[in-house]
CSV table of C-alpha atoms in Angstrom, one decimal:
chain,number,residue,atom,x,y,z
A,1,UNK,CA,0.1,0.2,-0.2
A,2,UNK,CA,1.4,3.3,-0.6
A,3,UNK,CA,1.2,6.2,1.2
A,4,UNK,CA,-1.2,7.6,-1.1
A,5,UNK,CA,-3.4,4.9,-0.1
A,6,UNK,CA,-3.0,4.8,3.4
A,7,UNK,CA,-3.8,8.8,3.8
A,8,UNK,CA,-7.1,8.4,1.9
A,9,UNK,CA,-8.0,5.1,4.0
A,10,UNK,CA,-7.2,6.7,7.3
A,11,UNK,CA,-8.8,10.3,6.5
A,12,UNK,CA,-12.1,8.2,5.9
A,13,UNK,CA,-11.7,5.5,8.5
A,14,UNK,CA,-11.8,8.9,10.6
A,15,UNK,CA,-15.1,10.2,9.0
A,16,UNK,CA,-13.3,12.9,7.3
A,17,UNK,CA,-15.2,12.4,4.5
A,18,UNK,CA,-14.0,15.1,2.4
A,19,UNK,CA,-10.8,16.3,1.4
A,20,UNK,CA,-11.5,19.6,2.9
A,21,UNK,CA,-11.8,18.1,6.3
A,22,UNK,CA,-8.0,16.9,6.4
A,23,UNK,CA,-6.9,20.0,4.5
A,24,UNK,CA,-8.6,22.2,7.3
A,25,UNK,CA,-6.5,20.2,10.1
A,26,UNK,CA,-3.4,20.5,8.4
A,27,UNK,CA,-3.8,23.5,6.8
A,28,UNK,CA,-3.3,23.5,3.4
A,29,UNK,CA,-6.0,23.5,0.6
A,30,UNK,CA,-8.5,20.5,-0.6
A,31,UNK,CA,-6.5,20.3,-3.8
A,32,UNK,CA,-3.3,19.3,-2.2
A,33,UNK,CA,-5.1,16.7,0.0
A,34,UNK,CA,-6.4,15.4,-3.3
A,35,UNK,CA,-3.1,15.0,-4.5
A,36,UNK,CA,-1.6,13.4,-1.5
A,37,UNK,CA,-4.1,10.4,-2.1
A,38,UNK,CA,-3.7,10.4,-5.8
A,39,UNK,CA,-1.5,7.5,-7.2
A,40,UNK,CA,1.4,9.1,-8.7
A,41,UNK,CA,0.6,12.4,-7.0
A,42,UNK,CA,2.7,14.5,-4.5
A,43,UNK,CA,3.1,13.4,-1.2
A,44,UNK,CA,3.4,15.6,1.8
A,45,UNK,CA,6.7,17.2,1.9
A,46,UNK,CA,8.9,17.1,5.4
A,47,UNK,CA,7.7,20.2,6.8
A,48,UNK,CA,3.9,18.6,6.7
A,49,UNK,CA,4.3,15.1,7.1
A,50,UNK,CA,4.4,15.0,11.0
A,51,UNK,CA,1.1,17.6,10.6
A,52,UNK,CA,-0.5,14.8,8.5
A,53,UNK,CA,0.2,11.9,10.8
A,54,UNK,CA,-1.0,13.9,13.9
A,55,UNK,CA,-4.2,14.8,11.9
A,56,UNK,CA,-5.0,11.0,10.8
A,57,UNK,CA,-4.0,9.4,14.1
A,58,UNK,CA,-1.2,7.5,13.0
A,59,UNK,CA,2.6,7.8,13.2
A,60,UNK,CA,4.9,9.5,10.8
A,61,UNK,CA,6.6,6.3,10.5
A,62,UNK,CA,3.7,4.3,9.8
A,63,UNK,CA,2.5,6.7,7.3
A,64,UNK,CA,5.8,7.0,5.4
A,65,UNK,CA,6.3,3.0,5.0
A,66,UNK,CA,3.3,0.9,6.6
A,67,UNK,CA,5.1,-0.6,9.1
A,68,UNK,CA,1.9,-1.9,10.8
A,69,UNK,CA,3.4,-2.4,14.6
A,70,UNK,CA,3.7,1.7,14.1
A,71,UNK,CA,0.4,2.7,13.1
A,72,UNK,CA,-1.3,4.2,16.1
A,73,UNK,CA,-0.2,7.2,17.9
A,74,UNK,CA,-0.3,6.5,21.5
A,75,UNK,CA,-1.2,9.4,23.5
A,76,UNK,CA,-1.2,8.8,27.3
A,77,UNK,CA,-4.1,11.0,27.8
A,78,UNK,CA,-6.3,8.9,25.1
A,79,UNK,CA,-9.2,7.1,26.7
A,80,UNK,CA,-8.3,3.8,24.2
A,81,UNK,CA,-4.6,3.0,23.7
A,82,UNK,CA,-5.7,0.1,22.4
A,83,UNK,CA,-4.3,-0.9,19.0
A,84,UNK,CA,-7.3,-1.9,16.7
A,85,UNK,CA,-7.4,-4.1,13.2
A,86,UNK,CA,-6.7,-1.9,10.2
A,87,UNK,CA,-10.2,-2.4,9.0
A,88,UNK,CA,-12.2,-1.2,12.0
A,89,UNK,CA,-13.4,2.8,12.1
A,90,UNK,CA,-11.9,4.8,14.7
A,91,UNK,CA,-15.5,5.8,15.5
A,92,UNK,CA,-18.5,3.5,16.6
A,93,UNK,CA,-22.2,3.6,15.4
A,94,UNK,CA,-22.8,6.1,18.1
A,95,UNK,CA,-20.7,8.7,17.4
A,96,UNK,CA,-21.4,11.1,14.5
A,97,UNK,CA,-18.7,12.3,11.8
A,98,UNK,CA,-19.2,15.5,13.3
A,99,UNK,CA,-18.2,14.5,16.8
A,100,UNK,CA,-15.4,12.7,15.5
A,101,UNK,CA,-14.3,15.7,13.7
A,102,UNK,CA,-14.1,17.3,17.1
A,103,UNK,CA,-12.2,14.9,18.8
A,104,UNK,CA,-9.7,15.1,16.1
A,105,UNK,CA,-9.5,18.5,16.0
A,106,UNK,CA,-8.7,18.4,19.8
A,107,UNK,CA,-6.3,15.6,19.7
A,108,UNK,CA,-4.0,17.3,16.9
A,109,UNK,CA,-3.8,20.8,18.8
A,110,UNK,CA,-1.7,21.9,21.5
A,111,UNK,CA,-2.4,22.2,25.2
A,112,UNK,CA,-3.5,25.9,24.7
A,113,UNK,CA,-5.7,25.0,22.1
A,114,UNK,CA,-7.4,21.6,23.8
A,115,UNK,CA,-7.7,24.5,27.1
A,116,UNK,CA,-9.6,26.8,24.3
A,117,UNK,CA,-11.9,24.1,23.0
A,118,UNK,CA,-12.7,23.1,26.6
A,119,UNK,CA,-13.6,26.8,27.7
A,120,UNK,CA,-15.2,27.0,24.9
A,121,UNK,CA,-17.8,24.1,25.2
A,122,UNK,CA,-18.3,24.6,29.0
A,123,UNK,CA,-20.0,27.8,28.0
A,124,UNK,CA,-22.1,26.5,25.6
A,125,UNK,CA,-26.0,25.7,26.0
A,126,UNK,CA,-26.7,22.3,27.5
A,127,UNK,CA,-29.5,20.5,26.1
A,128,UNK,CA,-29.1,16.7,27.7
A,129,UNK,CA,-30.4,16.0,31.0
A,130,UNK,CA,-28.6,17.8,33.9
A,131,UNK,CA,-27.0,14.5,35.1
A,132,UNK,CA,-25.3,14.4,31.6
A,133,UNK,CA,-24.1,17.7,31.3
A,134,UNK,CA,-23.0,18.2,34.8
A,135,UNK,CA,-20.4,15.5,34.3
A,136,UNK,CA,-17.0,17.1,33.7
A,137,UNK,CA,-13.7,14.9,32.6
């Protein structure tokens, strides 16, 4: 499998249904992502490869070489660090693509960005039951 196929496979597995969704995470145009996914197209340059891997929640080594043992990024603060089969989606049926997108944004930003996301989320009106809305992580 080529780097182009790995990028496309992971983007879709994360529920990022468009080139634009990945482009927004990495800070490039959707056309650039399209070229990354096209066989015979260009691959992310050295300056962007780490950011692409982070957005796709994989290691840079896996993205470049496809080493299955190195596929999953391991973050100590992730709820699940258990390796998943290559064909299993990262989200379950009860998680919407929007929720998965927000999780991807959260995981691919720095500590200040995460704090800003949490502050913003805490100020949002709640529509769930008080028992659910009152739970903090």
